[in-house]
Coordinates of C-alpha atoms in Angstrom, one line a residue:
X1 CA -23.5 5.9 13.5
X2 CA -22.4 9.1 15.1
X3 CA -20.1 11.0 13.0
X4 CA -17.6 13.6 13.9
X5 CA -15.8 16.3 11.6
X6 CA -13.1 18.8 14.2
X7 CA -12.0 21.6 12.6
X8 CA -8.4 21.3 11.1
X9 CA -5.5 22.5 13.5
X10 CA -2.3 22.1 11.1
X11 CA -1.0 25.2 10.1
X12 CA -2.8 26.7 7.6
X13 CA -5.0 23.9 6.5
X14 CA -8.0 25.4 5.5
X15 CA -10.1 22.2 4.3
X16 CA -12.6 20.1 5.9
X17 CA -13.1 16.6 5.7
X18 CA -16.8 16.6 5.3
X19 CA -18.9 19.4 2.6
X20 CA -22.4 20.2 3.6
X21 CA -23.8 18.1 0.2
X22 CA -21.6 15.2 2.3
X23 CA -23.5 15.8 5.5
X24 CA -26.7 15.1 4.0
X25 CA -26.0 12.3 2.5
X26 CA -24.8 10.3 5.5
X27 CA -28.0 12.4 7.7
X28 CA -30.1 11.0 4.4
X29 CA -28.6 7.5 5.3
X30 CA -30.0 7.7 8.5
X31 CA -26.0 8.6 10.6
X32 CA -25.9 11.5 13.0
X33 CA -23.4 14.4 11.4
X34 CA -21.8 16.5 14.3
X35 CA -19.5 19.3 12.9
X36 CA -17.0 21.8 14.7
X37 CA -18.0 25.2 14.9
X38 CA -16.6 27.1 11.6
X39 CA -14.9 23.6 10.6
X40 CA -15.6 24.8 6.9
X41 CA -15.8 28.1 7.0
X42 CA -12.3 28.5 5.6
X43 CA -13.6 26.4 2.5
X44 CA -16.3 28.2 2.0
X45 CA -18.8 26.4 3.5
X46 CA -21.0 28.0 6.5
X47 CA -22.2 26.5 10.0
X48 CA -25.8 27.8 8.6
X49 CA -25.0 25.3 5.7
X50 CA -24.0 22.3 7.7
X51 CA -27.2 22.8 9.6
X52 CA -29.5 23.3 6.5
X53 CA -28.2 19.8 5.3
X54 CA -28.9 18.5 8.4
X55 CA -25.7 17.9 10.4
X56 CA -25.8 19.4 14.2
X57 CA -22.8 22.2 15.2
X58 CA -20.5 21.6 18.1
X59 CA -18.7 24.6 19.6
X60 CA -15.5 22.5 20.4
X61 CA -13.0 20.2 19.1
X62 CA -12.9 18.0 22.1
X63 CA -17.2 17.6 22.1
X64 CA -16.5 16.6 18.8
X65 CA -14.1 13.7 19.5
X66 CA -15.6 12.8 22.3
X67 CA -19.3 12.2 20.8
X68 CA -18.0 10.8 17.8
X69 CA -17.8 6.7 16.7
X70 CA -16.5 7.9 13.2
X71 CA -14.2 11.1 13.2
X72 CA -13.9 12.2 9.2
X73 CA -11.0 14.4 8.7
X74 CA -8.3 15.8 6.2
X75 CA -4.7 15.7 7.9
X76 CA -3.3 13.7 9.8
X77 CA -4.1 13.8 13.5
X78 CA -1.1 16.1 15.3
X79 CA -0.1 16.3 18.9
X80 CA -2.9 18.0 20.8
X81 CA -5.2 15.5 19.2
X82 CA -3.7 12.4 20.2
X83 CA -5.5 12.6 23.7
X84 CA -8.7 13.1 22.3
X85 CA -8.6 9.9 19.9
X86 CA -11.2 7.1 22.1
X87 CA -10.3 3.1 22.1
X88 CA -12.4 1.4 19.0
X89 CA -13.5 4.7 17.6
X90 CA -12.9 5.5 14.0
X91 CA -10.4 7.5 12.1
X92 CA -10.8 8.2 8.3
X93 CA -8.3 10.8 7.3
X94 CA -4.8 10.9 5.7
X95 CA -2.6 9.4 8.1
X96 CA 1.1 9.0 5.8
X97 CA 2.2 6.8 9.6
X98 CA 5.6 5.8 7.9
X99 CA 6.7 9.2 7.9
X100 CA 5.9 9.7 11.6
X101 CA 7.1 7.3 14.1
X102 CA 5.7 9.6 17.6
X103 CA 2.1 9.7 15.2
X104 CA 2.2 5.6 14.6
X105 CA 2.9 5.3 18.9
X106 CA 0.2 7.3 19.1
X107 CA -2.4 5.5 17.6
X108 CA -1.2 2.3 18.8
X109 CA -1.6 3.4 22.5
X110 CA -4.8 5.0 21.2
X111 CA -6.2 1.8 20.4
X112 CA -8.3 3.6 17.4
X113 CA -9.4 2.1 13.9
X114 CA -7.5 4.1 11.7
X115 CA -8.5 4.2 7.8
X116 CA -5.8 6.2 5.8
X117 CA -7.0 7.7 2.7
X118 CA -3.6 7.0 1.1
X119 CA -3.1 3.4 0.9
X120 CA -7.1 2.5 -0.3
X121 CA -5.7 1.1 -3.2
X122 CA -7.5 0.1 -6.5
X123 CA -6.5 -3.6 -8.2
X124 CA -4.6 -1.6 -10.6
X125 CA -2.5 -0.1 -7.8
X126 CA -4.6 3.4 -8.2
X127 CA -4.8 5.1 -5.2
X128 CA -8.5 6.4 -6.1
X129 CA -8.5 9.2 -2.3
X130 CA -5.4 10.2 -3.2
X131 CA -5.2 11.1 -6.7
X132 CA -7.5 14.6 -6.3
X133 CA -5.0 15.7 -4.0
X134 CA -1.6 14.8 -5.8
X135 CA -3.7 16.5 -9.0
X136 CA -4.0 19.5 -7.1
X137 CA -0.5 19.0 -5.8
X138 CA 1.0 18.4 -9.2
X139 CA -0.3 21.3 -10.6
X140 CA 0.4 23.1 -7.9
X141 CA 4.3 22.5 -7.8
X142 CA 4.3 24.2 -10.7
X143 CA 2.5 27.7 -9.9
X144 CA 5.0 27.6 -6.6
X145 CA 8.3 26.8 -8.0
X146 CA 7.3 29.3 -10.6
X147 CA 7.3 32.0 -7.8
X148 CA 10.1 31.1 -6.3
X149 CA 12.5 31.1 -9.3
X150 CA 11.8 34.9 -9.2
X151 CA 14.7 36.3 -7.5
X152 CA 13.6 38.8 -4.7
X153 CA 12.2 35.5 -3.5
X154 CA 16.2 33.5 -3.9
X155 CA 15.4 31.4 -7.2
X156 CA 17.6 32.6 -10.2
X157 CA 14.9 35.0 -12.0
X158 CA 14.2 33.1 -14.6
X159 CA 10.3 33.0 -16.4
X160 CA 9.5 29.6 -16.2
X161 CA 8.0 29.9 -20.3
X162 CA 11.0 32.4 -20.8
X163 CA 10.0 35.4 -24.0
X164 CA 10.8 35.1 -27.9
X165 CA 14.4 35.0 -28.1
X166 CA 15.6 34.0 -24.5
X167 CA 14.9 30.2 -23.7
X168 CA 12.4 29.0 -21.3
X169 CA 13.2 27.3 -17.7
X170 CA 14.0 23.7 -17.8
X171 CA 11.8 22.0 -15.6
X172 CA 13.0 18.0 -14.3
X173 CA 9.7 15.9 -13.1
X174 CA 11.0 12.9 -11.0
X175 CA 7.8 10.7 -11.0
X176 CA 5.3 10.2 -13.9
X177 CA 2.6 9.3 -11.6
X178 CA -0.2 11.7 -10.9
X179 CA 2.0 14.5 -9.3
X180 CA 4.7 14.3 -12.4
X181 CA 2.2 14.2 -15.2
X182 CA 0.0 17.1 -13.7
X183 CA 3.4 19.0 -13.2
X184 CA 4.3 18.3 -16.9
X185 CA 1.3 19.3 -18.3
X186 CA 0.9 22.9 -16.0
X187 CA 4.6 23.3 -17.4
X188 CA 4.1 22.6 -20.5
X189 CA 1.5 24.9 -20.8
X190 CA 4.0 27.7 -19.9
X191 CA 5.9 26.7 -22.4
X192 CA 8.7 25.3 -20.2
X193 CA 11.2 23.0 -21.3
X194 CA 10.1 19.4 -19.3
X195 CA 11.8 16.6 -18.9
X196 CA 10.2 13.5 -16.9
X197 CA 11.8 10.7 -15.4
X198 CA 10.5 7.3 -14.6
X199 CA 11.5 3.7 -14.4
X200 CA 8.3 2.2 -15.8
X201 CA 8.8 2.1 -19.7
X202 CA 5.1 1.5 -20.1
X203 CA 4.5 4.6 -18.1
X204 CA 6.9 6.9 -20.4
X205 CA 5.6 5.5 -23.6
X206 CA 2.1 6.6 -22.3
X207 CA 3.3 10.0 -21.5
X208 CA 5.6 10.0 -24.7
X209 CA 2.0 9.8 -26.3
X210 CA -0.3 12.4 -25.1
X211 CA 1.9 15.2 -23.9
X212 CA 3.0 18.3 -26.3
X213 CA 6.3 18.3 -28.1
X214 CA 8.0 20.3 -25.3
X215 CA 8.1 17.3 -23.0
X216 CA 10.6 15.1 -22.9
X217 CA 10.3 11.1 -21.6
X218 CA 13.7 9.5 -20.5
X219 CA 14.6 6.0 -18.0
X220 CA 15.0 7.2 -14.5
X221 CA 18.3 6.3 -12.5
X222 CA 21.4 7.7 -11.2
X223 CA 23.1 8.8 -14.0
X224 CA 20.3 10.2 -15.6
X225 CA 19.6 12.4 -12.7
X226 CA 22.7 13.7 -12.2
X227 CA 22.9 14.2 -15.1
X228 CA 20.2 16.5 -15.5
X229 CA 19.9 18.5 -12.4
X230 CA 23.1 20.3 -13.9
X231 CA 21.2 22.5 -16.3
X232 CA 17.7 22.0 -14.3
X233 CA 16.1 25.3 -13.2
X234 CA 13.2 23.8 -11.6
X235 CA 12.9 19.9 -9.9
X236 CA 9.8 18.4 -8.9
X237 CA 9.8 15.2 -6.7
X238 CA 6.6 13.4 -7.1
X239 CA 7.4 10.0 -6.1
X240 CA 5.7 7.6 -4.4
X241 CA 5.6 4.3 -2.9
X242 CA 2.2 3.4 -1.6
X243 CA 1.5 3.6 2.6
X244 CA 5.8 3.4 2.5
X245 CA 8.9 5.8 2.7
X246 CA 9.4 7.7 -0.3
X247 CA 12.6 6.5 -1.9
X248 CA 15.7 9.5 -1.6
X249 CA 16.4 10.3 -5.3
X250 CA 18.2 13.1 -5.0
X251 CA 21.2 13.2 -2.1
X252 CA 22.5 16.4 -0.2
X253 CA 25.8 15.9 -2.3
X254 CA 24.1 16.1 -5.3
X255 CA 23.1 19.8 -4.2
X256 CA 26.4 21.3 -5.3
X257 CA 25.5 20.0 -8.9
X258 CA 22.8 22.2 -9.1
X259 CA 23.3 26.2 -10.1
X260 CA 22.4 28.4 -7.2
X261 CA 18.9 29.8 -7.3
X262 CA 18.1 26.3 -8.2
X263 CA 14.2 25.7 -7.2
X264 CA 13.3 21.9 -5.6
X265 CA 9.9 21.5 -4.9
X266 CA 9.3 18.3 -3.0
X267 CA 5.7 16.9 -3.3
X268 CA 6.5 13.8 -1.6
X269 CA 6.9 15.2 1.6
X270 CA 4.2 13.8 3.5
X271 CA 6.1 10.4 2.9
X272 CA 9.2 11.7 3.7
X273 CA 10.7 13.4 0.7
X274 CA 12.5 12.0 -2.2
X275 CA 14.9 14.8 -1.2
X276 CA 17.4 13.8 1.6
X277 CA 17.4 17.4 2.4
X278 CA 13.7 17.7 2.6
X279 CA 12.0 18.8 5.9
X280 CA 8.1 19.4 6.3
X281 CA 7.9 23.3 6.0
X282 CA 4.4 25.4 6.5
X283 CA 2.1 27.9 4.2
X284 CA 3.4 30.2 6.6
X285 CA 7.4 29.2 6.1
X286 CA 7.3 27.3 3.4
X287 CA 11.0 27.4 2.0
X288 CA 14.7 27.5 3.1
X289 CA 17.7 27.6 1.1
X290 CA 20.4 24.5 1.5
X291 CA 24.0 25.2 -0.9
X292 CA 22.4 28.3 -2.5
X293 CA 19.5 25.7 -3.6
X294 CA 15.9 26.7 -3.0
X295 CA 13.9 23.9 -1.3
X296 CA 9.9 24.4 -1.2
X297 CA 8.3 21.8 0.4
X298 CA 5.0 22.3 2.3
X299 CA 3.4 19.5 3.7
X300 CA -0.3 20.5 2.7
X301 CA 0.0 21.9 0.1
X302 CA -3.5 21.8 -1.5
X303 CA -4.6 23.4 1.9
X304 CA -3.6 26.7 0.1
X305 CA -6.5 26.1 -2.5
X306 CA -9.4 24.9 0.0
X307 CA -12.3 25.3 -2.1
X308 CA -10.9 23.2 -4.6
X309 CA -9.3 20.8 -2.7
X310 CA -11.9 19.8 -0.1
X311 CA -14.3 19.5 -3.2
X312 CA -11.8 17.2 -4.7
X313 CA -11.3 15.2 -2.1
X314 CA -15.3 15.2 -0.6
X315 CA -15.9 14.1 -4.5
X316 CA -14.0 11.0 -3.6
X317 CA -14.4 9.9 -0.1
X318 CA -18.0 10.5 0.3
X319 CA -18.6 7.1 -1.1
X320 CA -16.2 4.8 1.1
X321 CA -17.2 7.2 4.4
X322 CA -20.5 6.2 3.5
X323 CA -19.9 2.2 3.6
X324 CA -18.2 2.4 6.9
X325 CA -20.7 4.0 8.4
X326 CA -23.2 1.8 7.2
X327 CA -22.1 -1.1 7.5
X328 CA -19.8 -0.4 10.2
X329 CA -15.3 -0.9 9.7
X330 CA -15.4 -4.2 9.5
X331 CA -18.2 -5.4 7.3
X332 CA -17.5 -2.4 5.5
X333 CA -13.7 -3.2 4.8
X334 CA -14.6 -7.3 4.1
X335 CA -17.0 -6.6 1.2
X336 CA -14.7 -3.8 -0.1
X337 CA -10.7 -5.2 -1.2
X338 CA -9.6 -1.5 -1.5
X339 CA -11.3 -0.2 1.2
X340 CA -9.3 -3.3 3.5
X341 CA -6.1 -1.6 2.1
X342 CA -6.8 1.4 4.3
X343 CA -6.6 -0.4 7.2
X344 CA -3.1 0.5 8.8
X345 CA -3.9 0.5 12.4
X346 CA -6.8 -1.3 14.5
X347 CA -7.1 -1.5 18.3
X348 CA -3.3 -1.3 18.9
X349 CA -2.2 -3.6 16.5
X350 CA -0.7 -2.2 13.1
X351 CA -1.7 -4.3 10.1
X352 CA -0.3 -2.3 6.9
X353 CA 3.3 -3.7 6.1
X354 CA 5.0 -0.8 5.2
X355 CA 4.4 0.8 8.6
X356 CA 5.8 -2.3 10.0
X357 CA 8.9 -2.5 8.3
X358 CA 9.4 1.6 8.6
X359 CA 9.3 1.3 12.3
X360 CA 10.5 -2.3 13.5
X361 CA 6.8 -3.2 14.7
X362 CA 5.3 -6.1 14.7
X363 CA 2.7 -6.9 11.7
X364 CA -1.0 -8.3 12.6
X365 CA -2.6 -10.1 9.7
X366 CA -6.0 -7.7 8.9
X367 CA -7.8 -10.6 8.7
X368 CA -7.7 -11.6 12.1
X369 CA -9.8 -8.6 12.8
X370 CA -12.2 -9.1 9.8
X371 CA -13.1 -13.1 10.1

């Protein structure tokens, strides 16, 4: 198979879907690696390196696409892509469609296979190419809404692990998936004052076990919420419903409740934002200030740590990127249940409910396409 890794064009995203120790292994498997000139260079990784491992450099993004059967990227395709996206050729990236009705259009009339990272989906509901990046996410929240509760940058200058004698922030974690826990434990471990919220009791008990005695574990709903963004100095939202809109926990009313200087860092973004105030922001821009409350939510955010990230994520998708192009999408996503799951769109046709019912589409049964 030919495969194709463009550079990223989203602001500020810095990773690359493909590592040079990735390019040899699908060269090693006998594919054909074409990569964008100084695709990874803002990871850290080298044409010179792409070439030692065997893949071949392209000087532009649209020689790229256009060569390519398999494209293998980070973020989600954005407007000056959507021309360059070929019927029947394959997409394996992060997608999030059911935030973005003009990106879901797009696809369709595209009449691309499009594999999301974000709904391959584990028998136990894991969401295996997700979970590096909402670890770096989650632990990012944390270093961020840190910052921005210093008050030259608007929060109310408070020291997240406050000093002997003053008290430390209180930090609200909505979410004790992988965002929330890694959030509570990078919290923790500046001696903030946690509370995390969930509606799974076998969750909390879980987290009630192995996390230090300055987090707290209580049932998530309305009450308890408004409850607690009264005193909250910090408020993570790291939510999610797999492939679907993320539920709005907290509402632009609720806003007033909340001291000014408040921080709300909203990790859910990409799936809409369990803020209703949330709005996708850049690395560039990355906050604005609603009722004196400080809202921080940057839709890639583990594009600010590259190196790590695409590492992270590389670790992870290497393995599936390497089935499809082996066997090819279909036999590929047959022999592999989770792998079937990241089938959203195929040849015009979307086949992942959630993006159905977000949009009013219709809903093609995946197994049409596989029999």
């Amino acid at each position: 198979m030919i495969i194709g890794v463009p550079k990223e064009i989203k602001n500020n995203e810095n990773r690359v879907g493909l590592t040079p120790a990735g390019a040899m292994e699908l060269v090693k498997n006998g594919h054909t690696v074409y990569v964008q000139h100084t695709a990874g260079v803002q990871s850290g990784f080298s044409d010179e390196e792409y070439v030692e491992a065997g893949a071949k450099i392209l000087p532009t993004i649209e020689e790229v696409y256009s060569i390519a059967e398999m494209i293998i990227k980070v973020k989600e395709p954005i407007e000056p892509e959507y021309s360059l996206i070929k019927k029947d050729q394959l997409v394996f990236t992060y997608f999030h469609f059911a935030s973005s009705e003009p990106l879901t259009k797009a696809m369709i009339e595209s009449g691309s296979v499009c594999v999301s990272y974000e709904t391959v989906e584990e028998a136990d509901r894991s969401l295996p190419l997700l979970t590096p990046m909402s670890e770096v996410a989650g632990r990012m929240s944390i270093q961020q809404g840190a910052k921005y509760l210093e008050k030259p940058l608007k929060g109310r200058g408070i020291l997240l692990g406050g000093v002997p004698g003053v008290a430390p922030a209180k930090v609200l974690v909505l979410g004790g998936g992988v965002v929330g826990t890694q959030a509570a434990k990078m919290a923790a471990g500046m001696g903030a004052d946690v509370t995390i919220l969930d509606i799974s009791m076998k969750r909390l008990r879980y987290l009630d076990d192995v996390m230090s005695a300055n987090v707290n574990t209580e049932y998530s709903n309305e009450y308890t919420i408004r409850k607690h963004i009264k005193n909250a100095d910090l408020i993570i939202g790291g939510v999610l419903i797999p492939g679907a809109k993320a539920p709005k926990l907290i509402t632009k009313d609720m806003l007033k409740d909340m001291r000014p200087g408040t921080v709300v860092v909203d990790v859910a973004v990409d799936q809409g934002g369990c803020f209703e105030t949330t709005k996708p922001t850049t690395h560039q821009d990355p906050i604005y200030i609603i009722d004196d409350v400080v809202h921080y939510s940057v839709a890639n955010m583990p594009g600010a740590v590259p190196y790590t990230s695409t590492l992270a994520l590389t670790n992870v998708t290497l393995p599936y990127a390497v089935q499809l192009a082996n066997k090819g999408w279909k036999a590929a996503c047959a022999d592999n249940e989770p792998l079937k799951k990241g089938l959203n769109v195929i040849n015009g046709d979307v086949v992942y409910p959630a993006i159905s019912e977000a949009f009013d589409l219709p809903l093609k049964d995946v197994e049409t396409y596989l029999n």
